[in-house]
Amino acid sequence: MGFKSLLASLLLISAASAQLSGRVGPTSSLSSKQNTICNVLDYGGSIGSSDIGPAISSAFTNCVLKNSGSTLYVPAGNYNMKTWVTLNGGTKWAFRLDGLITRAATTGGNMIAIENANDFEFYSANSAGGIQGLGYQCRNAGPRLIRMVTSTNFSVHDLILVDSPEFHLVIQQGSNGEVYNMAIRGANLGGSDGVDVWGSNHWIHDVEVTNRDECVTVKSPSNNILVERIWCNQSGGSAIGSLSDGTAIQDVVYRNIYTNGGNQAFMIKSNLGSGYVRNVLFQNFISRGTAYGLNINQYWSSQTPGSGAGVQLSNITFQNWDGNVVDGVQRPPIQLICADGAPCFDITLSNVNMWSQTDKAVVKCESAYGSGVSCIKSGSTHTSYAVVTQSITRPAGYSTPTTMSGDLTTGFATNAAIPTPTIPTSFFPGLPQISPLAKNL
């Protein structure tokens, strides 16, 4: 690599990192949260318990909230859970989940909800703790597994989440959060979201997701979100959306995203609505065998239309993509379908090499302005135009996408238990994880 190319790459990395507006994660060390150990076995729990929920609540109320610098501890072992818990408040504390909790009730809501925490860490020290949702027993009719709500300066890491009846991990609002070193296994159907995140200044990295819905998806309102080193392994694929009225998303970076099979390499999805998505970079994407590739669809039929003329998309860059779709005529490797009532503009494709496993493909554009694909229009005046469909040839820069040793060939059945995985140590071809697994520290 020449000096100019190296300098350009360094500048791009610096610019992307700047999408975070400041530091993320807990403000004090993990060791400072171990002054008091609030072991659930001392608050009514037992290994093999039929319902560990009350013991978790008791340890939190009677120990964590009374002792700043404490850790709520669930030791290694197997536990059932019938009573969901909402742990509200607390500063400078940790939740150490070394055991495996299995859902044993069908009540809706969230098995574990953390609300209004500050300087908080939710983790597994053995990198083997987590939750088995057994979602096949109550598909789309039970709880989500973990929900972080309006919390600040926190991390969630080294946890394994399996087969949630609904979504697996939700980061709802809050700020300065970090999620990393996670393995998520869902079933091969919709409603099994891996990570949904919205809020301010969150960093999601080194996560593997298997499902047939959202991999790691940014929702509204959001600003200063960095998502990187994500392995969508037979997943629905990552996205921004669904978007509707009052959308407010800006300053987002996705980079080093690897997608093996599934619905799309990436999708921005809405159906009319209002508001904006702006200042977004999608950099270094590898995808293989997806249905869609790079997909903007602002008339997404699976969503109820919003009341506005369309969400305004602007200053969105796709850079360094290599991938293929299954059938590039049936579903284009590049599709930019923008709202006629709010044409998208400053859409830039740079070194985007998307192709089809059939060696035939088209691209589609509607009301899209920018550069880098043949169907898009240029110019400073942005008026609506009808769908333009053009046949393309194989991009000169395209190469057969690389693979990873843990790639799955198919998703998991919806009517049987999904096995508990281990957390990988790499989530993008050729790159190590950013932080080592907790068990290796």
CSV table of C-alpha atoms in Angstrom, one decimal:
chain,number,residue,atom,x,y,z
A,1,MET,CA,0.0,0.0,0.0
A,2,GLY,CA,1.4,3.4,-1.0
A,3,PHE,CA,1.8,6.3,1.4
A,4,LYS,CA,-1.2,8.2,0.0
A,5,SER,CA,-3.4,5.1,0.2
A,6,LEU,CA,-2.3,4.4,3.8
A,7,LEU,CA,-2.9,8.0,4.8
A,8,ALA,CA,-6.4,7.9,3.2
A,9,SER,CA,-7.2,4.7,5.1
A,10,LEU,CA,-6.0,6.2,8.4
A,11,LEU,CA,-8.1,9.3,7.8
A,12,LEU,CA,-11.2,7.1,7.1
A,13,ILE,CA,-10.6,5.1,10.3
A,14,SER,CA,-10.2,8.3,12.3
A,15,ALA,CA,-13.4,9.8,10.8
A,16,ALA,CA,-15.4,6.7,11.5
A,17,SER,CA,-14.2,6.4,15.1
A,18,ALA,CA,-15.3,10.0,15.5
A,19,GLN,CA,-18.9,8.9,15.1
A,20,LEU,CA,-18.8,8.1,18.8
A,21,SER,CA,-19.2,11.4,20.6
A,22,GLY,CA,-17.1,10.4,23.6
A,23,ARG,CA,-16.1,7.4,25.8
A,24,VAL,CA,-18.4,4.4,26.2
A,25,GLY,CA,-18.7,1.8,28.9
A,26,PRO,CA,-18.5,1.8,32.7
A,27,THR,CA,-16.7,4.8,34.3
A,28,SER,CA,-15.1,2.7,37.0
A,29,SER,CA,-13.1,-0.6,36.9
A,30,LEU,CA,-14.7,-4.0,37.3
A,31,SER,CA,-12.5,-4.6,40.3
A,32,SER,CA,-14.0,-1.6,42.1
A,33,LYS,CA,-17.4,-3.2,41.8
A,34,GLN,CA,-16.4,-6.3,43.8
A,35,ASN,CA,-16.3,-4.7,47.2
A,36,THR,CA,-19.5,-6.6,48.0
A,37,ILE,CA,-20.5,-9.9,46.3
A,38,CYS,CA,-24.3,-10.3,46.2
A,39,ASN,CA,-24.5,-14.0,45.5
A,40,VAL,CA,-28.0,-15.2,44.6
A,41,LEU,CA,-27.3,-18.4,46.5
A,42,ASP,CA,-27.4,-16.3,49.7
A,43,TYR,CA,-30.7,-14.7,48.8
A,44,GLY,CA,-32.9,-17.8,48.3
A,45,GLY,CA,-31.5,-19.2,45.1
A,46,SER,CA,-29.9,-22.6,44.4
A,47,ILE,CA,-28.2,-24.2,41.5
A,48,GLY,CA,-30.8,-26.1,39.7
A,49,SER,CA,-33.5,-23.8,40.9
A,50,SER,CA,-36.9,-24.0,39.3
A,51,ASP,CA,-37.2,-20.2,39.5
A,52,ILE,CA,-34.1,-18.0,40.0
A,53,GLY,CA,-36.0,-14.8,39.4
A,54,PRO,CA,-37.0,-14.0,43.0
A,55,ALA,CA,-33.4,-14.6,44.2
A,56,ILE,CA,-32.0,-12.2,41.6
A,57,SER,CA,-34.6,-9.6,42.7
A,58,SER,CA,-33.8,-10.1,46.3
A,59,ALA,CA,-30.0,-9.9,45.8
A,60,PHE,CA,-30.5,-6.7,43.9
A,61,THR,CA,-32.9,-5.0,46.4
A,62,ASN,CA,-31.2,-6.2,49.6
A,63,CYS,CA,-27.6,-6.1,48.6
A,64,VAL,CA,-26.8,-4.2,45.4
A,65,LEU,CA,-28.9,-1.1,46.1
A,66,LYS,CA,-27.5,-1.0,49.6
A,67,ASN,CA,-23.8,-1.3,48.6
A,68,SER,CA,-22.3,0.8,45.9
A,69,GLY,CA,-19.4,-1.1,44.3
A,70,SER,CA,-21.2,-4.4,44.4
A,71,THR,CA,-21.7,-7.4,42.1
A,72,LEU,CA,-24.9,-9.4,41.7
A,73,TYR,CA,-23.5,-12.9,41.1
A,74,VAL,CA,-25.2,-16.0,39.5
A,75,PRO,CA,-22.6,-18.8,39.8
A,76,ALA,CA,-21.9,-21.4,37.1
A,77,GLY,CA,-24.7,-23.9,36.8
A,78,ASN,CA,-28.2,-24.4,35.4
A,79,TYR,CA,-31.2,-22.4,36.5
A,80,ASN,CA,-34.8,-22.2,35.4
A,81,MET,CA,-36.6,-18.9,35.5
A,82,LYS,CA,-40.4,-18.2,35.8
A,83,THR,CA,-40.4,-14.7,37.3
A,84,TRP,CA,-39.0,-11.9,35.2
A,85,VAL,CA,-37.0,-9.2,36.9
A,86,THR,CA,-36.7,-5.5,36.4
A,87,LEU,CA,-33.6,-4.1,38.2
A,88,ASN,CA,-34.2,-0.4,38.4
A,89,GLY,CA,-31.4,2.0,39.4
A,90,GLY,CA,-28.1,1.4,41.0
A,91,THR,CA,-24.8,3.1,40.4
A,92,LYS,CA,-21.3,1.5,40.2
A,93,TRP,CA,-22.5,-2.1,40.1
A,94,ALA,CA,-22.2,-5.3,38.0
A,95,PHE,CA,-24.3,-8.3,37.1
A,96,ARG,CA,-22.0,-11.4,36.7
A,97,LEU,CA,-24.0,-14.2,35.1
A,98,ASP,CA,-21.7,-17.3,34.9
A,99,GLY,CA,-24.6,-19.7,34.9
A,100,LEU,CA,-27.1,-20.6,32.2
A,101,ILE,CA,-30.7,-19.5,32.8
A,102,THR,CA,-33.5,-21.3,31.0
A,103,ARG,CA,-36.9,-19.7,30.4
A,104,ALA,CA,-39.6,-21.7,32.2
A,105,ALA,CA,-42.7,-19.5,31.8
A,106,THR,CA,-44.5,-17.9,28.8
A,107,THR,CA,-45.2,-14.5,30.3
A,108,GLY,CA,-44.5,-11.6,28.0
A,109,GLY,CA,-42.1,-8.7,28.7
A,110,ASN,CA,-38.4,-9.1,29.4
A,111,MET,CA,-36.7,-11.9,31.4
A,112,ILE,CA,-34.1,-9.5,32.6
A,113,ALA,CA,-34.6,-5.7,32.3
A,114,ILE,CA,-32.0,-3.3,33.6
A,115,GLU,CA,-33.4,0.3,33.9
A,116,ASN,CA,-31.7,3.6,34.8
A,117,ALA,CA,-28.4,2.0,35.7
A,118,ASN,CA,-25.2,4.1,35.7
A,119,ASP,CA,-21.6,2.8,35.6
A,120,PHE,CA,-22.8,-0.7,35.1
A,121,GLU,CA,-21.4,-4.0,33.7
A,122,PHE,CA,-23.4,-7.0,32.7
A,123,TYR,CA,-21.1,-9.9,31.8
A,124,SER,CA,-20.0,-13.5,32.2
A,125,ALA,CA,-16.6,-14.0,33.6
A,126,ASN,CA,-16.3,-17.5,32.1
A,127,SER,CA,-17.7,-16.4,28.8
A,128,ALA,CA,-20.3,-19.2,29.0
A,129,GLY,CA,-23.1,-17.6,30.9
A,130,GLY,CA,-26.4,-16.5,29.3
A,131,ILE,CA,-30.0,-17.3,28.7
A,132,GLN,CA,-31.6,-20.2,26.8
A,133,GLY,CA,-35.0,-19.0,25.7
A,134,LEU,CA,-36.5,-22.3,24.3
A,135,GLY,CA,-38.4,-20.1,21.9
A,136,TYR,CA,-39.7,-23.1,19.9
A,137,GLN,CA,-42.1,-23.8,22.8
A,138,CYS,CA,-43.8,-20.4,22.6
A,139,ARG,CA,-42.8,-18.8,19.3
A,140,ASN,CA,-43.5,-15.0,19.1
A,141,ALA,CA,-45.6,-15.3,22.2
A,142,GLY,CA,-43.2,-15.0,25.2
A,143,PRO,CA,-40.6,-12.7,26.6
A,144,ARG,CA,-37.5,-10.9,25.2
A,145,LEU,CA,-34.3,-12.0,26.9
A,146,ILE,CA,-32.4,-8.9,28.0
A,147,ARG,CA,-33.5,-5.2,27.8
A,148,MET,CA,-31.3,-2.3,28.7
A,149,VAL,CA,-33.5,0.8,29.3
A,150,THR,CA,-32.3,4.4,29.7
A,151,SER,CA,-29.0,3.4,31.2
A,152,THR,CA,-25.8,5.3,31.0
A,153,ASN,CA,-22.1,4.3,31.0
A,154,PHE,CA,-22.6,0.6,30.7
A,155,SER,CA,-21.4,-2.6,29.0
A,156,VAL,CA,-22.9,-5.9,28.1
A,157,HIS,CA,-20.4,-8.6,27.1
A,158,ASP,CA,-19.4,-12.2,27.0
A,159,LEU,CA,-23.0,-13.5,27.1
A,160,ILE,CA,-24.7,-16.2,25.1
A,161,LEU,CA,-28.3,-15.7,24.2
A,162,VAL,CA,-30.2,-18.6,22.6
A,163,ASP,CA,-33.7,-18.9,20.9
A,164,SER,CA,-35.6,-16.1,22.4
A,165,PRO,CA,-39.4,-16.3,21.8
A,166,GLU,CA,-39.1,-12.7,20.8
A,167,PHE,CA,-36.1,-10.4,20.5
A,168,HIS,CA,-32.7,-11.3,22.1
A,169,LEU,CA,-31.1,-8.0,23.2
A,170,VAL,CA,-32.6,-4.6,23.1
A,171,ILE,CA,-30.7,-1.4,23.9
A,172,GLN,CA,-33.4,1.1,24.5
A,173,GLN,CA,-32.2,4.7,24.6
A,174,GLY,CA,-29.6,5.7,27.1
A,175,SER,CA,-26.1,6.7,26.3
A,176,ASN,CA,-22.4,5.6,26.3
A,177,GLY,CA,-23.1,1.9,26.1
A,178,GLU,CA,-20.8,-0.9,24.8
A,179,VAL,CA,-21.9,-4.3,23.6
A,180,TYR,CA,-19.3,-6.9,22.6
A,181,ASN,CA,-18.2,-10.5,22.6
A,182,MET,CA,-21.7,-11.9,22.2
A,183,ALA,CA,-23.1,-15.1,20.5
A,184,ILE,CA,-26.8,-15.0,19.6
A,185,ARG,CA,-28.6,-17.9,18.2
A,186,GLY,CA,-32.2,-17.5,17.1
A,187,ALA,CA,-34.6,-19.6,14.9
A,188,ASN,CA,-35.0,-19.3,11.1
A,189,LEU,CA,-38.0,-16.9,11.2
A,190,GLY,CA,-39.0,-13.3,11.7
A,191,GLY,CA,-39.5,-11.7,15.1
A,192,SER,CA,-36.1,-13.1,16.4
A,193,ASP,CA,-34.1,-9.9,16.3
A,194,GLY,CA,-30.5,-10.2,17.5
A,195,VAL,CA,-29.5,-6.7,18.7
A,196,ASP,CA,-31.8,-3.7,18.4
A,197,VAL,CA,-30.2,-0.4,19.5
A,198,TRP,CA,-31.2,3.2,19.7
A,199,GLY,CA,-30.0,6.1,21.8
A,200,SER,CA,-26.8,8.1,21.9
A,201,ASN,CA,-23.2,7.2,21.7
A,202,HIS,CA,-23.3,3.4,21.7
A,203,TRP,CA,-20.6,1.0,20.4
A,204,ILE,CA,-21.7,-2.5,19.3
A,205,HIS,CA,-18.8,-4.8,18.2
A,206,ASP,CA,-17.7,-8.4,17.9
A,207,VAL,CA,-21.2,-10.0,17.9
A,208,GLU,CA,-22.3,-13.1,16.0
A,209,VAL,CA,-26.0,-13.5,15.2
A,210,THR,CA,-28.0,-16.3,13.7
A,211,ASN,CA,-31.7,-15.8,13.0
A,212,ARG,CA,-34.0,-14.7,10.2
A,213,ASP,CA,-34.6,-11.2,11.2
A,214,GLU,CA,-32.5,-8.2,12.4
A,215,CYS,CA,-28.8,-9.0,12.9
A,216,VAL,CA,-27.6,-5.7,14.5
A,217,THR,CA,-30.1,-2.9,13.7
A,218,VAL,CA,-30.2,0.8,14.5
A,219,LYS,CA,-33.6,2.3,15.3
A,220,SER,CA,-34.9,5.8,15.9
A,221,PRO,CA,-34.0,8.1,17.6
A,222,SER,CA,-30.2,7.5,17.4
A,223,ASN,CA,-27.0,9.5,17.1
A,224,ASN,CA,-23.4,8.6,17.2
A,225,ILE,CA,-23.6,4.9,16.9
A,226,LEU,CA,-20.7,2.7,15.8
A,227,VAL,CA,-21.3,-0.9,14.8
A,228,GLU,CA,-18.3,-3.0,13.7
A,229,ARG,CA,-16.9,-6.6,13.4
A,230,ILE,CA,-20.3,-8.2,13.1
A,231,TRP,CA,-20.9,-11.7,11.9
A,232,CYS,CA,-24.4,-12.2,10.5
A,233,ASN,CA,-24.3,-16.0,10.2
A,234,GLN,CA,-27.4,-17.2,8.5
A,235,SER,CA,-29.3,-14.1,9.7
A,236,GLY,CA,-31.8,-11.7,8.3
A,237,GLY,CA,-29.0,-9.2,8.0
A,238,SER,CA,-28.4,-5.8,9.6
A,239,ALA,CA,-30.5,-2.7,8.9
A,240,ILE,CA,-31.6,0.8,9.8
A,241,GLY,CA,-35.3,0.7,10.6
A,242,SER,CA,-38.1,0.2,10.3
A,243,LEU,CA,-38.5,3.9,10.0
A,244,SER,CA,-41.8,5.9,10.1
A,245,ASP,CA,-43.0,9.3,11.3
A,246,GLY,CA,-40.6,11.5,13.3
A,247,THR,CA,-37.4,9.5,12.4
A,248,ALA,CA,-34.2,11.1,13.8
A,249,ILE,CA,-31.0,9.2,13.0
A,250,GLN,CA,-27.6,10.7,12.3
A,251,ASP,CA,-23.9,10.1,12.6
A,252,VAL,CA,-23.8,6.3,12.3
A,253,VAL,CA,-21.0,4.0,11.1
A,254,TYR,CA,-21.2,0.3,10.2
A,255,ARG,CA,-17.9,-1.2,9.3
A,256,ASN,CA,-16.3,-4.6,8.9
A,257,ILE,CA,-19.7,-6.4,8.6
A,258,TYR,CA,-19.7,-10.0,7.4
A,259,THR,CA,-22.9,-11.6,6.2
A,260,ASN,CA,-23.2,-15.3,5.4
A,261,GLY,CA,-26.6,-16.1,3.9
A,262,GLY,CA,-29.9,-14.5,4.9
A,263,ASN,CA,-32.1,-11.7,3.7
A,264,GLN,CA,-29.7,-8.9,2.9
A,265,ALA,CA,-26.2,-7.5,3.3
A,266,PHE,CA,-27.8,-4.3,4.6
A,267,MET,CA,-31.2,-2.6,4.4
A,268,ILE,CA,-32.6,0.8,5.1
A,269,LYS,CA,-36.3,0.2,5.4
A,270,SER,CA,-39.3,2.4,5.7
A,271,ASN,CA,-42.8,3.1,4.2
A,272,LEU,CA,-43.4,6.8,3.8
A,273,GLY,CA,-43.1,8.5,7.2
A,274,SER,CA,-41.1,11.7,8.1
A,275,GLY,CA,-37.9,12.9,9.6
A,276,TYR,CA,-34.3,12.1,8.5
A,277,VAL,CA,-31.4,9.7,8.3
A,278,ARG,CA,-28.2,11.5,7.5
A,279,ASN,CA,-24.4,11.3,7.8
A,280,VAL,CA,-24.0,7.5,7.6
A,281,LEU,CA,-21.0,5.4,6.5
A,282,PHE,CA,-21.2,1.7,5.5
A,283,GLN,CA,-17.6,0.6,5.1
A,284,ASN,CA,-15.9,-2.8,4.4
A,285,PHE,CA,-18.8,-5.2,3.9
A,286,ILE,CA,-18.5,-8.8,2.8
A,287,SER,CA,-21.6,-10.8,2.0
A,288,ARG,CA,-22.3,-14.1,0.4
A,289,GLY,CA,-25.5,-15.8,-0.7
A,290,THR,CA,-28.0,-13.3,0.5
A,291,ALA,CA,-31.4,-12.6,-1.0
A,292,TYR,CA,-30.8,-8.9,-1.4
A,293,GLY,CA,-27.5,-7.0,-1.3
A,294,LEU,CA,-27.3,-3.3,-0.7
A,295,ASN,CA,-31.0,-2.5,-0.3
A,296,ILE,CA,-32.7,0.8,0.3
A,297,ASN,CA,-36.5,0.3,0.2
A,298,GLN,CA,-38.7,3.2,1.3
A,299,TYR,CA,-41.9,1.5,0.2
A,300,TRP,CA,-41.3,-1.7,2.2
A,301,SER,CA,-44.6,-3.6,2.0
A,302,SER,CA,-44.1,-5.4,5.4
A,303,GLN,CA,-44.6,-2.1,7.2
A,304,THR,CA,-47.7,0.0,7.7
A,305,PRO,CA,-47.3,3.3,5.8
A,306,GLY,CA,-46.5,6.4,7.9
A,307,SER,CA,-48.4,9.7,7.5
A,308,GLY,CA,-45.6,11.7,6.0
A,309,ALA,CA,-44.3,11.8,2.4
A,310,GLY,CA,-41.1,9.9,3.3
A,311,VAL,CA,-38.1,9.8,5.5
A,312,GLN,CA,-35.3,12.0,4.1
A,313,LEU,CA,-32.1,10.1,3.5
A,314,SER,CA,-28.9,12.1,2.8
A,315,ASN,CA,-25.1,12.0,3.0
A,316,ILE,CA,-25.0,8.2,3.0
A,317,THR,CA,-21.8,6.5,1.8
A,318,PHE,CA,-21.3,2.8,0.9
A,319,GLN,CA,-17.6,2.0,0.6
A,320,ASN,CA,-15.6,-1.1,-0.1
A,321,TRP,CA,-18.3,-3.8,-0.6
A,322,ASP,CA,-17.7,-7.3,-2.0
A,323,GLY,CA,-20.6,-9.7,-2.1
A,324,ASN,CA,-23.1,-11.7,-4.1
A,325,VAL,CA,-26.8,-12.4,-4.0
A,326,VAL,CA,-28.5,-15.6,-4.9
A,327,ASP,CA,-30.4,-14.3,-8.0
A,328,GLY,CA,-29.5,-10.8,-9.1
A,329,VAL,CA,-32.4,-10.5,-11.5
A,330,GLN,CA,-35.1,-11.6,-9.1
A,331,ARG,CA,-33.6,-9.5,-6.3
A,332,PRO,CA,-31.0,-6.9,-7.3
A,333,PRO,CA,-27.6,-6.8,-5.6
A,334,ILE,CA,-28.0,-3.0,-5.5
A,335,GLN,CA,-31.4,-1.4,-5.0
A,336,LEU,CA,-32.0,2.2,-4.1
A,337,ILE,CA,-35.8,2.7,-3.9
A,338,CYS,CA,-36.3,6.1,-2.3
A,339,ALA,CA,-39.5,8.0,-1.4
A,340,ASP,CA,-41.0,10.0,-4.2
A,341,GLY,CA,-42.1,12.6,-1.7
A,342,ALA,CA,-38.6,12.9,-0.2
A,343,PRO,CA,-36.0,11.9,-2.8
A,344,CYS,CA,-32.7,10.8,-1.2
A,345,PHE,CA,-29.6,12.6,-2.2
A,346,ASP,CA,-25.8,12.5,-1.6
A,347,ILE,CA,-25.9,8.8,-1.9
A,348,THR,CA,-22.4,7.7,-2.7
A,349,LEU,CA,-21.2,4.2,-3.7
A,350,SER,CA,-17.4,3.8,-3.8
A,351,ASN,CA,-15.7,0.6,-4.7
A,352,VAL,CA,-19.0,-1.3,-4.3
A,353,ASN,CA,-18.7,-4.7,-6.1
A,354,MET,CA,-21.9,-6.6,-5.7
A,355,TRP,CA,-22.8,-9.4,-8.0
A,356,SER,CA,-25.0,-12.5,-8.4
A,357,GLN,CA,-24.4,-16.2,-8.1
A,358,THR,CA,-26.3,-16.6,-11.4
A,359,ASP,CA,-23.9,-14.3,-13.2
A,360,LYS,CA,-26.8,-12.2,-14.3
A,361,ALA,CA,-28.0,-9.1,-12.4
A,362,VAL,CA,-29.9,-5.8,-12.6
A,363,VAL,CA,-29.8,-2.7,-10.4
A,364,LYS,CA,-32.8,-0.6,-9.5
A,365,CYS,CA,-33.2,3.1,-8.5
A,366,GLU,CA,-36.1,5.3,-7.8
A,367,SER,CA,-35.9,9.0,-6.7
A,368,ALA,CA,-32.3,8.5,-5.7
A,369,TYR,CA,-29.5,11.0,-6.4
A,370,GLY,CA,-25.8,10.5,-6.0
A,371,SER,CA,-23.1,8.5,-7.7
A,372,GLY,CA,-21.5,5.1,-8.1
A,373,VAL,CA,-24.2,3.0,-9.7
A,374,SER,CA,-25.6,3.3,-13.2
A,375,CYS,CA,-29.2,3.8,-12.4
A,376,ILE,CA,-28.8,6.7,-9.9
A,377,LYS,CA,-29.2,10.3,-11.1
A,378,SER,CA,-26.9,13.2,-10.4
A,379,GLY,CA,-27.6,16.9,-9.9
A,380,SER,CA,-28.5,19.4,-7.3
A,381,THR,CA,-32.2,19.4,-8.0
A,382,HIS,CA,-33.9,16.4,-6.5
A,383,THR,CA,-37.3,15.6,-8.0
A,384,SER,CA,-39.0,12.2,-8.0
A,385,TYR,CA,-38.6,9.7,-10.8
A,386,ALA,CA,-40.0,6.3,-11.6
A,387,VAL,CA,-38.1,3.1,-11.0
A,388,VAL,CA,-35.1,2.7,-13.4
A,389,THR,CA,-34.0,-0.9,-13.9
A,390,GLN,CA,-30.8,-1.6,-15.7
A,391,SER,CA,-28.9,-4.8,-16.5
A,392,ILE,CA,-25.3,-4.8,-15.3
A,393,THR,CA,-22.2,-6.9,-16.0
A,394,ARG,CA,-19.9,-8.4,-13.4
A,395,PRO,CA,-18.0,-5.5,-11.6
A,396,ALA,CA,-14.3,-5.5,-12.4
A,397,GLY,CA,-13.4,-5.3,-8.7
A,398,TYR,CA,-15.6,-8.2,-7.7
A,399,SER,CA,-14.0,-11.3,-6.2
A,400,THR,CA,-15.7,-14.4,-4.7
A,401,PRO,CA,-16.4,-13.4,-1.1
A,402,THR,CA,-14.2,-15.0,1.5
A,403,THR,CA,-15.6,-17.4,4.2
A,404,MET,CA,-15.2,-18.1,7.9
A,405,SER,CA,-14.6,-21.5,9.4
A,406,GLY,CA,-17.8,-21.3,11.5
A,407,ASP,CA,-20.1,-20.4,8.6
A,408,LEU,CA,-23.5,-22.1,8.9
A,409,THR,CA,-25.1,-23.6,5.7
A,410,THR,CA,-28.6,-23.1,7.0
A,411,GLY,CA,-30.5,-21.6,9.9
A,412,PHE,CA,-32.0,-23.4,12.9
A,413,ALA,CA,-35.4,-25.1,12.8
A,414,THR,CA,-38.3,-23.3,14.4
A,415,ASN,CA,-39.7,-26.4,16.2
A,416,ALA,CA,-36.8,-27.8,18.0
A,417,ALA,CA,-34.3,-26.7,20.7
A,418,ILE,CA,-31.3,-24.7,19.5
A,419,PRO,CA,-27.9,-25.8,21.0
A,420,THR,CA,-25.9,-23.3,23.1
A,421,PRO,CA,-22.9,-22.1,21.1
A,422,THR,CA,-19.5,-20.8,22.3
A,423,ILE,CA,-18.5,-17.2,21.7
A,424,PRO,CA,-16.1,-16.8,18.7
A,425,THR,CA,-12.8,-15.0,18.8
A,426,SER,CA,-13.2,-13.4,15.4
A,427,PHE,CA,-16.2,-11.9,13.8
A,428,PHE,CA,-14.9,-10.6,10.5
A,429,PRO,CA,-12.5,-12.4,8.1
A,430,GLY,CA,-8.9,-11.6,8.9
A,431,LEU,CA,-9.6,-9.5,12.0
A,432,PRO,CA,-9.3,-10.5,15.6
A,433,GLN,CA,-11.8,-9.4,18.2
A,434,ILE,CA,-11.2,-6.0,19.7
A,435,SER,CA,-11.3,-7.1,23.3
A,436,PRO,CA,-10.3,-10.6,24.5
A,437,LEU,CA,-12.9,-12.9,26.0
A,438,ALA,CA,-13.4,-12.3,29.7
A,439,LYS,CA,-12.3,-15.9,30.4
A,440,ASN,CA,-8.9,-15.2,28.9
A,441,LEU,CA,-8.2,-12.1,30.9
